[in-house]
mmCIF file of C-alpha atoms and ligand atoms in Angstrom:
data_model
loop_
_atom_site.group_PDB
_atom_site.id
_atom_site.type_symbol
_atom_site.label_atom_id
_atom_site.label_comp_id
_atom_site.label_asym_id
_atom_site.label_seq_id
_atom_site.Cartn_x
_atom_site.Cartn_y
_atom_site.Cartn_z
ATOM 1 C CA UNK W 1 0.001 0.001 0.000
ATOM 2 C CA UNK W 2 1.417 3.393 -1.025
ATOM 3 C CA UNK W 3 2.307 5.803 1.764
ATOM 4 C CA UNK W 4 1.212 9.362 1.071
ATOM 5 C CA UNK W 5 1.998 12.460 3.147
ATOM 6 C CA UNK W 6 -0.674 15.169 2.992
ATOM 7 C CA UNK W 7 0.892 18.556 3.759
ATOM 8 C CA UNK W 8 -1.630 21.332 4.427
ATOM 9 C CA UNK W 9 -0.700 24.976 3.868
ATOM 10 C CA UNK W 10 -4.131 26.656 3.652
ATOM 11 C CA UNK W 11 -5.854 28.248 0.658
ATOM 12 C CA UNK W 12 -9.480 28.275 -0.453
ATOM 13 C CA UNK W 13 -9.635 24.481 -0.279
ATOM 14 C CA UNK W 14 -9.330 24.752 3.521
ATOM 15 C CA UNK W 15 -11.237 28.015 3.923
ATOM 16 C CA UNK W 16 -14.389 28.954 5.786
ATOM 17 C CA UNK W 17 -16.413 32.152 5.827
ATOM 18 C CA UNK W 18 -15.257 34.358 8.695
ATOM 19 C CA UNK W 19 -17.742 37.210 8.254
ATOM 20 C CA UNK W 20 -14.861 39.233 6.804
ATOM 21 C CA UNK W 21 -14.126 37.000 3.847
ATOM 22 C CA UNK W 22 -12.814 33.486 3.394
ATOM 23 C CA UNK W 23 -9.837 32.382 5.462
ATOM 24 C CA UNK W 24 -8.151 28.985 5.867
ATOM 25 C CA UNK W 25 -9.425 27.245 9.007
ATOM 26 C CA UNK W 26 -9.569 23.525 8.138
ATOM 27 C CA UNK W 27 -6.728 21.163 9.044
ATOM 28 C CA UNK W 28 -5.244 18.425 6.846
ATOM 29 C CA UNK W 29 -7.135 15.853 8.922
ATOM 30 C CA UNK W 30 -10.307 17.915 8.420
ATOM 31 C CA UNK W 31 -9.803 17.825 4.646
ATOM 32 C CA UNK W 32 -9.355 14.046 4.722
ATOM 33 C CA UNK W 33 -12.516 13.610 6.820
ATOM 34 C CA UNK W 34 -14.569 15.574 4.328
ATOM 35 C CA UNK W 35 -13.745 13.363 1.337
ATOM 36 C CA UNK W 36 -15.224 9.921 1.965
ATOM 37 C CA UNK W 37 -12.947 7.132 0.824
ATOM 38 C CA UNK W 38 -10.018 9.464 0.041
ATOM 39 C CA UNK W 39 -7.590 7.589 2.269
ATOM 40 C CA UNK W 40 -8.829 4.165 1.149
ATOM 41 C CA UNK W 41 -6.157 2.173 -0.611
ATOM 42 C CA UNK W 42 -3.378 4.389 0.738
ATOM 43 C CA UNK W 43 -1.598 4.791 4.024
ATOM 44 C CA UNK W 44 -2.012 8.492 4.690
ATOM 45 C CA UNK W 45 -0.278 10.683 7.238
ATOM 46 C CA UNK W 46 -0.787 14.410 7.627
ATOM 47 C CA UNK W 47 1.477 17.381 8.292
ATOM 48 C CA UNK W 48 -0.194 20.590 9.508
ATOM 49 C CA UNK W 49 2.403 22.950 8.151
ATOM 50 C CA UNK W 50 0.679 26.289 7.517
ATOM 51 C CA UNK W 51 -2.784 27.786 7.472
ATOM 52 C CA UNK W 52 -2.361 30.698 5.098
ATOM 53 C CA UNK W 53 -4.087 32.365 2.228
ATOM 54 C CA UNK W 54 -1.413 31.918 -0.425
ATOM 55 C CA UNK W 55 -1.208 35.688 -0.836
ATOM 56 C CA UNK W 56 0.660 35.504 2.480
ATOM 57 C CA UNK W 57 3.095 32.798 1.334
ATOM 58 C CA UNK W 58 6.743 33.904 1.127
ATOM 59 C CA UNK W 59 9.974 32.195 0.007
ATOM 60 C CA UNK W 60 10.537 31.306 3.692
ATOM 61 C CA UNK W 61 7.426 29.149 3.432
ATOM 62 C CA UNK W 62 8.745 27.498 0.242
ATOM 63 C CA UNK W 63 11.809 26.480 2.246
ATOM 64 C CA UNK W 64 9.592 25.192 5.048
ATOM 65 C CA UNK W 65 7.575 23.038 2.645
ATOM 66 C CA UNK W 66 10.774 21.740 1.007
ATOM 67 C CA UNK W 67 12.217 20.902 4.427
ATOM 68 C CA UNK W 68 9.024 19.060 5.389
ATOM 69 C CA UNK W 69 9.428 16.891 2.269
ATOM 70 C CA UNK W 70 13.181 16.388 2.729
ATOM 71 C CA UNK W 71 12.862 15.226 6.320
ATOM 72 C CA UNK W 72 10.241 12.625 5.408
ATOM 73 C CA UNK W 73 11.377 11.792 1.882
ATOM 74 C CA UNK W 74 12.374 8.177 2.524
ATOM 75 C CA UNK W 75 9.299 7.379 4.607
ATOM 76 C CA UNK W 76 6.703 8.148 1.891
ATOM 77 C CA UNK W 77 6.007 7.150 -1.712
ATOM 78 C CA UNK W 78 4.366 10.425 -2.656
ATOM 79 C CA UNK W 79 3.446 13.869 -1.338
ATOM 80 C CA UNK W 80 0.260 15.920 -1.698
ATOM 81 C CA UNK W 81 0.450 19.601 -0.791
ATOM 82 C CA UNK W 82 -2.768 21.580 -0.445
ATOM 83 C CA UNK W 83 -2.183 25.261 -1.179
ATOM 84 C CA UNK W 84 -4.010 28.419 -2.191
ATOM 85 C CA UNK W 85 -4.267 28.867 -5.918
ATOM 86 C CA UNK W 86 -3.126 32.482 -6.079
ATOM 87 C CA UNK W 87 0.606 31.774 -5.671
ATOM 88 C CA UNK W 88 0.499 28.031 -6.262
ATOM 89 C CA UNK W 89 2.487 28.325 -9.502
ATOM 90 C CA UNK W 90 5.324 30.137 -7.671
ATOM 91 C CA UNK W 91 5.468 27.452 -4.979
ATOM 92 C CA UNK W 92 5.397 24.677 -7.583
ATOM 93 C CA UNK W 93 8.289 26.304 -9.451
ATOM 94 C CA UNK W 94 10.261 26.877 -6.245
ATOM 95 C CA UNK W 95 9.845 23.247 -5.130
ATOM 96 C CA UNK W 96 11.001 22.097 -8.578
ATOM 97 C CA UNK W 97 14.376 23.732 -7.834
ATOM 98 C CA UNK W 98 14.555 23.067 -4.087
ATOM 99 C CA UNK W 99 13.728 19.353 -4.511
ATOM 100 C CA UNK W 100 15.299 18.911 -7.918
ATOM 101 C CA UNK W 101 14.840 15.700 -9.912
ATOM 102 C CA UNK W 102 12.578 13.902 -7.435
ATOM 103 C CA UNK W 103 11.787 10.347 -8.561
ATOM 104 C CA UNK W 104 8.740 10.434 -6.260
ATOM 105 C CA UNK W 105 5.583 12.453 -7.059
ATOM 106 C CA UNK W 106 5.265 15.813 -5.303
ATOM 107 C CA UNK W 107 1.755 16.986 -6.164
ATOM 108 C CA UNK W 108 0.314 20.401 -5.400
ATOM 109 C CA UNK W 109 -3.396 21.035 -5.490
ATOM 110 C CA UNK W 110 -6.000 23.468 -4.233
ATOM 111 C CA UNK W 111 -9.460 24.617 -5.193
ATOM 112 C CA UNK W 112 -11.444 27.557 -6.468
ATOM 113 C CA UNK W 113 -14.302 26.910 -4.002
ATOM 114 C CA UNK W 114 -14.060 25.892 -0.330
ATOM 115 C CA UNK W 115 -14.504 22.241 0.549
ATOM 116 C CA UNK W 116 -17.722 22.810 2.529
ATOM 117 C CA UNK W 117 -19.507 24.531 -0.367
ATOM 118 C CA UNK W 118 -21.853 22.276 -2.393
ATOM 119 C CA UNK W 119 -20.362 23.292 -5.718
ATOM 120 C CA UNK W 120 -16.779 22.743 -4.555
ATOM 121 C CA UNK W 121 -14.014 21.454 -6.802
ATOM 122 C CA UNK W 122 -11.925 20.563 -3.719
ATOM 123 C CA UNK W 123 -12.966 16.940 -3.448
ATOM 124 C CA UNK W 124 -12.250 16.046 -7.064
ATOM 125 C CA UNK W 125 -8.929 17.847 -6.960
ATOM 126 C CA UNK W 126 -7.936 16.036 -3.769
ATOM 127 C CA UNK W 127 -8.926 12.632 -5.163
ATOM 128 C CA UNK W 128 -6.981 13.324 -8.356
ATOM 129 C CA UNK W 129 -3.963 14.601 -6.438
ATOM 130 C CA UNK W 130 -3.854 11.412 -4.345
ATOM 131 C CA UNK W 131 -4.120 9.280 -7.498
ATOM 132 C CA UNK W 132 -1.202 11.186 -9.002
ATOM 133 C CA UNK W 133 0.872 10.995 -5.791
ATOM 134 C CA UNK W 134 0.366 7.231 -5.762
ATOM 135 C CA UNK W 135 1.353 6.888 -9.418
ATOM 136 C CA UNK W 136 4.814 6.707 -10.947
ATOM 137 C CA UNK W 137 4.698 10.328 -12.160
ATOM 138 C CA UNK W 138 8.001 11.748 -10.889
ATOM 139 C CA UNK W 139 8.787 15.334 -9.936
ATOM 140 C CA UNK W 140 6.753 18.363 -8.958
ATOM 141 C CA UNK W 141 3.385 18.858 -10.601
ATOM 142 C CA UNK W 142 0.096 20.670 -10.106
ATOM 143 C CA UNK W 143 -3.060 18.581 -10.316
ATOM 144 C CA UNK W 144 -6.109 20.719 -10.962
ATOM 145 C CA UNK W 145 -9.368 20.269 -12.846
ATOM 146 C CA UNK W 146 -8.251 16.767 -13.939
ATOM 147 C CA UNK W 147 -5.046 18.047 -15.543
ATOM 148 C CA UNK W 148 -1.481 17.282 -14.490
ATOM 149 C CA UNK W 149 0.766 20.278 -15.149
ATOM 150 C CA UNK W 150 4.536 20.414 -14.814
ATOM 151 C CA UNK W 151 5.501 22.495 -11.749
ATOM 152 C CA UNK W 152 7.834 24.776 -13.713
ATOM 153 C CA UNK W 153 5.281 25.487 -16.445
ATOM 154 C CA UNK W 154 2.117 26.296 -14.522
ATOM 155 C CA UNK W 155 0.347 29.637 -14.471
ATOM 156 C CA UNK W 156 -2.944 30.672 -12.924
ATOM 157 C CA UNK W 157 -4.861 32.009 -15.910
ATOM 158 C CA UNK W 158 -8.424 32.119 -14.529
ATOM 159 C CA UNK W 159 -9.428 33.704 -11.253
ATOM 160 C CA UNK W 160 -12.812 31.974 -10.843
ATOM 161 C CA UNK W 161 -13.300 28.982 -13.153
ATOM 162 C CA UNK W 162 -12.383 25.462 -12.096
ATOM 163 C CA UNK W 163 -9.896 25.343 -14.977
ATOM 164 C CA UNK W 164 -7.660 27.814 -13.150
ATOM 165 C CA UNK W 165 -4.266 26.642 -14.420
ATOM 166 C CA UNK W 166 -2.578 26.240 -17.756
ATOM 167 C CA UNK W 167 0.720 24.784 -18.791
ATOM 168 C CA UNK W 168 2.692 27.489 -20.597
ATOM 169 C CA UNK W 169 4.823 26.627 -23.635
ATOM 170 C CA UNK W 170 4.734 22.949 -22.707
ATOM 171 C CA UNK W 171 2.063 20.240 -22.962
ATOM 172 C CA UNK W 172 0.173 18.899 -19.944
ATOM 173 C CA UNK W 173 1.939 15.912 -18.379
ATOM 174 C CA UNK W 174 -1.303 13.979 -18.353
ATOM 175 C CA UNK W 175 -4.904 13.874 -17.236
ATOM 176 C CA UNK W 176 -6.843 12.023 -14.568
ATOM 177 C CA UNK W 177 -10.002 10.292 -15.729
ATOM 178 C CA UNK W 178 -12.229 8.504 -13.210
ATOM 179 C CA UNK W 179 -9.295 8.253 -10.821
ATOM 180 C CA UNK W 180 -6.897 6.786 -13.383
ATOM 181 C CA UNK W 181 -3.712 8.666 -14.278
ATOM 182 C CA UNK W 182 -3.228 8.868 -18.042
ATOM 183 C CA UNK W 183 0.319 9.974 -18.560
ATOM 184 C CA UNK W 184 1.301 11.758 -21.779
ATOM 185 C CA UNK W 185 4.820 12.767 -20.756
ATOM 186 C CA UNK W 186 7.213 11.550 -18.136
ATOM 187 C CA UNK W 187 9.505 14.205 -16.759
ATOM 188 C CA UNK W 188 13.133 13.360 -16.192
ATOM 189 C CA UNK W 189 14.372 12.565 -12.708
ATOM 190 C CA UNK W 190 17.378 11.137 -10.950
ATOM 191 C CA UNK W 191 17.639 8.250 -8.471
ATOM 192 C CA UNK W 192 17.631 10.720 -5.594
ATOM 193 C CA UNK W 193 16.453 14.318 -5.498
ATOM 194 C CA UNK W 194 18.970 17.080 -5.034
ATOM 195 C CA UNK W 195 17.842 19.226 -2.132
ATOM 196 C CA UNK W 196 18.691 22.905 -1.651
ATOM 197 C CA UNK W 197 18.070 24.777 1.573
ATOM 198 C CA UNK W 198 18.848 28.364 0.587
ATOM 199 C CA UNK W 199 17.182 31.078 -1.473
ATOM 200 C CA UNK W 200 18.281 34.630 -2.133
ATOM 201 C CA UNK W 201 15.095 36.662 -1.974
ATOM 202 C CA UNK W 202 16.669 39.880 -3.320
ATOM 203 C CA UNK W 203 14.883 39.399 -6.642
ATOM 204 C CA UNK W 204 12.308 41.883 -7.946
ATOM 205 C CA UNK W 205 9.954 42.035 -10.898
ATOM 206 C CA UNK W 206 9.130 45.113 -12.956
ATOM 207 C CA UNK W 207 6.229 45.006 -15.383
ATOM 208 C CA UNK W 208 6.801 47.679 -18.018
ATOM 209 C CA UNK W 209 3.991 50.050 -18.948
ATOM 210 C CA UNK W 210 4.159 52.654 -21.677
ATOM 211 C CA UNK W 211 5.733 55.716 -20.113
ATOM 212 C CA UNK W 212 7.494 53.858 -17.304
ATOM 213 C CA UNK W 213 10.270 55.944 -15.743
ATOM 214 C CA UNK W 214 13.886 54.950 -15.287
ATOM 215 C CA UNK W 215 13.860 55.811 -11.573
ATOM 216 C CA UNK W 216 11.507 52.882 -10.917
ATOM 217 C CA UNK W 217 14.091 50.533 -12.435
ATOM 218 C CA UNK W 218 16.953 52.236 -10.575
ATOM 219 C CA UNK W 219 15.107 51.816 -7.282
ATOM 220 C CA UNK W 220 14.603 48.076 -7.870
ATOM 221 C CA UNK W 221 18.258 47.598 -8.846
ATOM 222 C CA UNK W 222 19.363 49.482 -5.744
ATOM 223 C CA UNK W 223 17.351 47.225 -3.424
ATOM 224 C CA UNK W 224 17.921 43.851 -5.129
ATOM 225 C CA UNK W 225 20.541 41.535 -6.599
ATOM 226 C CA UNK W 226 18.429 40.749 -9.674
ATOM 227 C CA UNK W 227 15.607 42.517 -11.469
ATOM 228 C CA UNK W 228 13.340 40.624 -13.839
ATOM 229 C CA UNK W 229 11.910 43.010 -16.417
ATOM 230 C CA UNK W 230 8.633 41.897 -17.970
ATOM 231 C CA UNK W 231 8.818 43.776 -21.234
ATOM 232 C CA UNK W 232 6.460 43.826 -24.200
ATOM 233 C CA UNK W 233 6.233 41.227 -27.007
ATOM 234 C CA UNK W 234 9.438 39.339 -27.758
ATOM 235 C CA UNK W 235 11.296 41.842 -25.596
ATOM 236 C CA UNK W 236 13.150 45.113 -25.414
ATOM 237 C CA UNK W 237 13.424 48.353 -23.447
ATOM 238 C CA UNK W 238 12.275 51.885 -24.371
ATOM 239 C CA UNK W 239 15.139 53.573 -26.220
ATOM 240 C CA UNK W 240 14.522 56.970 -24.636
ATOM 241 C CA UNK W 241 14.622 57.681 -20.923
ATOM 242 C CA UNK W 242 17.939 56.127 -19.884
ATOM 243 C CA UNK W 243 16.936 52.458 -19.471
ATOM 244 C CA UNK W 244 19.954 51.069 -21.288
ATOM 245 C CA UNK W 245 22.217 53.304 -19.198
ATOM 246 C CA UNK W 246 20.481 52.113 -16.026
ATOM 247 C CA UNK W 247 21.044 48.457 -16.917
ATOM 248 C CA UNK W 248 24.704 49.144 -17.839
ATOM 249 C CA UNK W 249 25.399 51.043 -14.616
ATOM 250 C CA UNK W 250 23.784 48.520 -12.296
ATOM 251 C CA UNK W 251 25.294 45.526 -14.058
ATOM 252 C CA UNK W 252 28.653 47.224 -13.491
ATOM 253 C CA UNK W 253 27.789 47.213 -9.787
ATOM 254 C CA UNK W 254 27.104 43.468 -9.797
ATOM 255 C CA UNK W 255 23.336 43.485 -10.322
ATOM 256 C CA UNK W 256 21.658 41.110 -12.718
ATOM 257 C CA UNK W 257 19.040 42.086 -15.312
ATOM 258 C CA UNK W 258 16.798 39.396 -16.788
ATOM 259 C CA UNK W 259 14.409 40.216 -19.620
ATOM 260 C CA UNK W 260 11.148 38.377 -20.092
ATOM 261 C CA UNK W 261 7.802 39.143 -21.664
ATOM 262 C CA UNK W 262 4.301 39.991 -20.444
ATOM 263 C CA UNK W 263 2.906 37.842 -23.232
ATOM 264 C CA UNK W 264 1.899 34.484 -21.780
ATOM 265 C CA UNK W 265 2.697 32.246 -24.723
ATOM 266 C CA UNK W 266 5.760 31.694 -26.928
ATOM 267 C CA UNK W 267 8.323 33.594 -24.885
ATOM 268 C CA UNK W 268 10.987 36.218 -25.560
ATOM 269 C CA UNK W 269 13.526 36.655 -28.345
ATOM 270 C CA UNK W 270 15.553 39.794 -27.738
ATOM 271 C CA UNK W 271 17.535 39.470 -30.959
ATOM 272 C CA UNK W 272 14.542 40.329 -33.173
ATOM 273 C CA UNK W 273 14.081 44.096 -32.685
ATOM 274 C CA UNK W 274 16.407 47.037 -32.305
ATOM 275 C CA UNK W 275 14.814 47.758 -28.881
ATOM 276 C CA UNK W 276 16.067 44.390 -27.630
ATOM 277 C CA UNK W 277 19.091 43.401 -29.690
ATOM 278 C CA UNK W 278 21.620 45.628 -27.929
ATOM 279 C CA UNK W 279 20.559 44.368 -24.505
ATOM 280 C CA UNK W 280 22.067 41.009 -25.370
ATOM 281 C CA UNK W 281 24.861 41.900 -27.752
ATOM 282 C CA UNK W 282 26.293 44.862 -25.771
ATOM 283 C CA UNK W 283 24.939 44.543 -22.247
ATOM 284 C CA UNK W 284 24.815 40.759 -21.930
ATOM 285 C CA UNK W 285 21.504 40.640 -20.077
ATOM 286 C CA UNK W 286 19.901 37.239 -19.625
ATOM 287 C CA UNK W 287 16.572 36.447 -21.250
ATOM 288 C CA UNK W 288 13.865 34.055 -20.156
ATOM 289 C CA UNK W 289 12.894 32.700 -23.591
ATOM 290 C CA UNK W 290 9.985 30.260 -23.024
ATOM 291 C CA UNK W 291 10.099 30.222 -19.188
ATOM 292 C CA UNK W 292 7.213 31.499 -17.096
ATOM 293 C CA UNK W 293 7.793 34.547 -14.913
ATOM 294 C CA UNK W 294 7.030 32.368 -11.879
ATOM 295 C CA UNK W 295 9.809 29.954 -12.826
ATOM 296 C CA UNK W 296 12.253 32.793 -13.637
ATOM 297 C CA UNK W 297 11.728 34.398 -10.218
ATOM 298 C CA UNK W 298 12.061 31.108 -8.303
ATOM 299 C CA UNK W 299 15.053 29.963 -10.376
ATOM 300 C CA UNK W 300 16.910 33.229 -9.782
ATOM 301 C CA UNK W 301 16.310 33.017 -6.022
ATOM 302 C CA UNK W 302 17.618 29.444 -6.098
ATOM 303 C CA UNK W 303 20.674 30.261 -8.251
ATOM 304 C CA UNK W 304 21.585 33.408 -6.310
ATOM 305 C CA UNK W 305 21.296 31.361 -3.122
ATOM 306 C CA UNK W 306 24.243 29.332 -4.461
ATOM 307 C CA UNK W 307 26.459 31.845 -6.249
ATOM 308 C CA UNK W 308 26.792 35.458 -7.378
ATOM 309 C CA UNK W 309 29.569 34.697 -9.850
ATOM 310 C CA UNK W 310 28.199 36.059 -13.163
ATOM 311 C CA UNK W 311 29.395 33.264 -15.522
ATOM 312 C CA UNK W 312 28.139 30.626 -13.070
ATOM 313 C CA UNK W 313 24.787 32.403 -12.727
ATOM 314 C CA UNK W 314 24.425 32.538 -16.506
ATOM 315 C CA UNK W 315 25.346 28.889 -16.928
ATOM 316 C CA UNK W 316 22.868 27.780 -14.231
ATOM 317 C CA UNK W 317 20.130 30.053 -15.583
ATOM 318 C CA UNK W 318 20.315 28.578 -19.082
ATOM 319 C CA UNK W 319 20.546 24.969 -17.840
ATOM 320 C CA UNK W 320 17.043 23.478 -18.003
ATOM 321 C CA UNK W 321 15.700 22.154 -14.705
ATOM 322 C CA UNK W 322 12.523 20.054 -14.775
ATOM 323 C CA UNK W 323 11.968 21.231 -18.370
ATOM 324 C CA UNK W 324 11.510 24.826 -17.210
ATOM 325 C CA UNK W 325 12.963 25.948 -20.570
ATOM 326 C CA UNK W 326 13.757 24.277 -23.845
ATOM 327 C CA UNK W 327 17.464 23.540 -24.149
ATOM 328 C CA UNK W 328 19.377 25.913 -26.417
HETATM 329 N N1 LIG O 401 -6.848 33.519 -2.036
HETATM 330 C C1 LIG O 401 -6.826 32.076 -2.116
HETATM 331 C C2 LIG O 401 -5.385 31.617 -1.905
HETATM 332 O O1 LIG O 401 -4.598 31.696 -2.802
HETATM 333 C C3 LIG O 401 -7.334 31.621 -3.423
HETATM 334 C C4 LIG O 401 -7.419 30.131 -3.609
HETATM 335 O O2 LIG O 401 -6.906 29.337 -2.878
HETATM 336 O O3 LIG O 401 -8.059 29.719 -4.613
HETATM 337 O O4 LIG O 401 -5.040 31.192 -0.820
#
C-alpha cells in the first residue's frame, strides 16, 4: 500500500467564511474527513504545516515546505500539498528547484471553491492529487481540474473557473479520468532528488507600462541583486529615458538584469528588434525565452542562493531544470 503524506498549507480548499471574507481554518485531517474514501487504498499521514491564504506565502514558506518533504522523503512514496491557488504556480516552481529531480511524485493542489460549499471542486482535486501521488509520475506537478501540469510550467490564468491553471509553452503531463492517471509525458528525474536549503530573496519584478520611468528601475536595482523586467512582445526596453544606461550602470555594480515578456505564450527573443538586440549583444543581459515569470523568479532566487559569480549564474540560468525551458 502506497504511503502518502498530505501537507496542508491553507488556501481556499481549507477556507471557511469568517464574516470578513474566506480564510483557511480547516486542518489536513479535516480535509481528509470531508472526502469519503479518500484515504482508502493508501496509508495516509498528515502534516499541519501552515494555514495561510497563499497571498501571504513567502519564500521562507517554500523552504519550510521543502524541508518538510526532505525530512520525510524516505518514509513516503508520494506527497500531496494543499495550497491556495493564487501563488500556487510560484510554490510549484520553487519546489521544482529546491527538490530537484525527485523520482517520487510531489503533487500540489487546491481549489477555487471551499470544501464545505456544495459546488466545490476541492474533493475532485484532492482525489486526483492522491491518485497522481500514488502513481509513478516523478517530480513536482500541479493537479487541478483533472489536468497534471509540470511544476515549472504552470500559471494561474483564470481567477474563478475550475480550470484555473494552464501549462505554458509545454504540454500537460497527463490527465486524470475517473481516478486513473493517463500519462502523456514523463519528466526526467534522478535516483535521488537534489535538495537545496537556501534562497536569495533579493529578486524583484518590474512590469513595463508605456511611459514607465527609469527611476523605478533604478530603485529596484538598488534594493535587489536581480531585477526581472517583464517587457512587451518578444522583448526590449524603451530607447529613450535612460533604461539602457540604467542596466549598464547597475550591471557594473554586480546586479543582474533578466528580460522576459508579459505575453503568456511563446516567450521572448531579444535578438529580433532594435529595442532588444543591444541588450544582449552589448549589455549581456539574460533572457527568459519560453520560461514562465514564476519559474524565472524562483530559479533566480535558487541560483543566487548558491552563487553570485556572473558566468556561473548565466550557466545555471540557461541549464534546463525540470523542463523549465527548452534547451538551447
Ligand atoms: N486567495 C486564495 C489563496 O490563494 C485563493 C485560492 O486558494 O483559490 O489562498
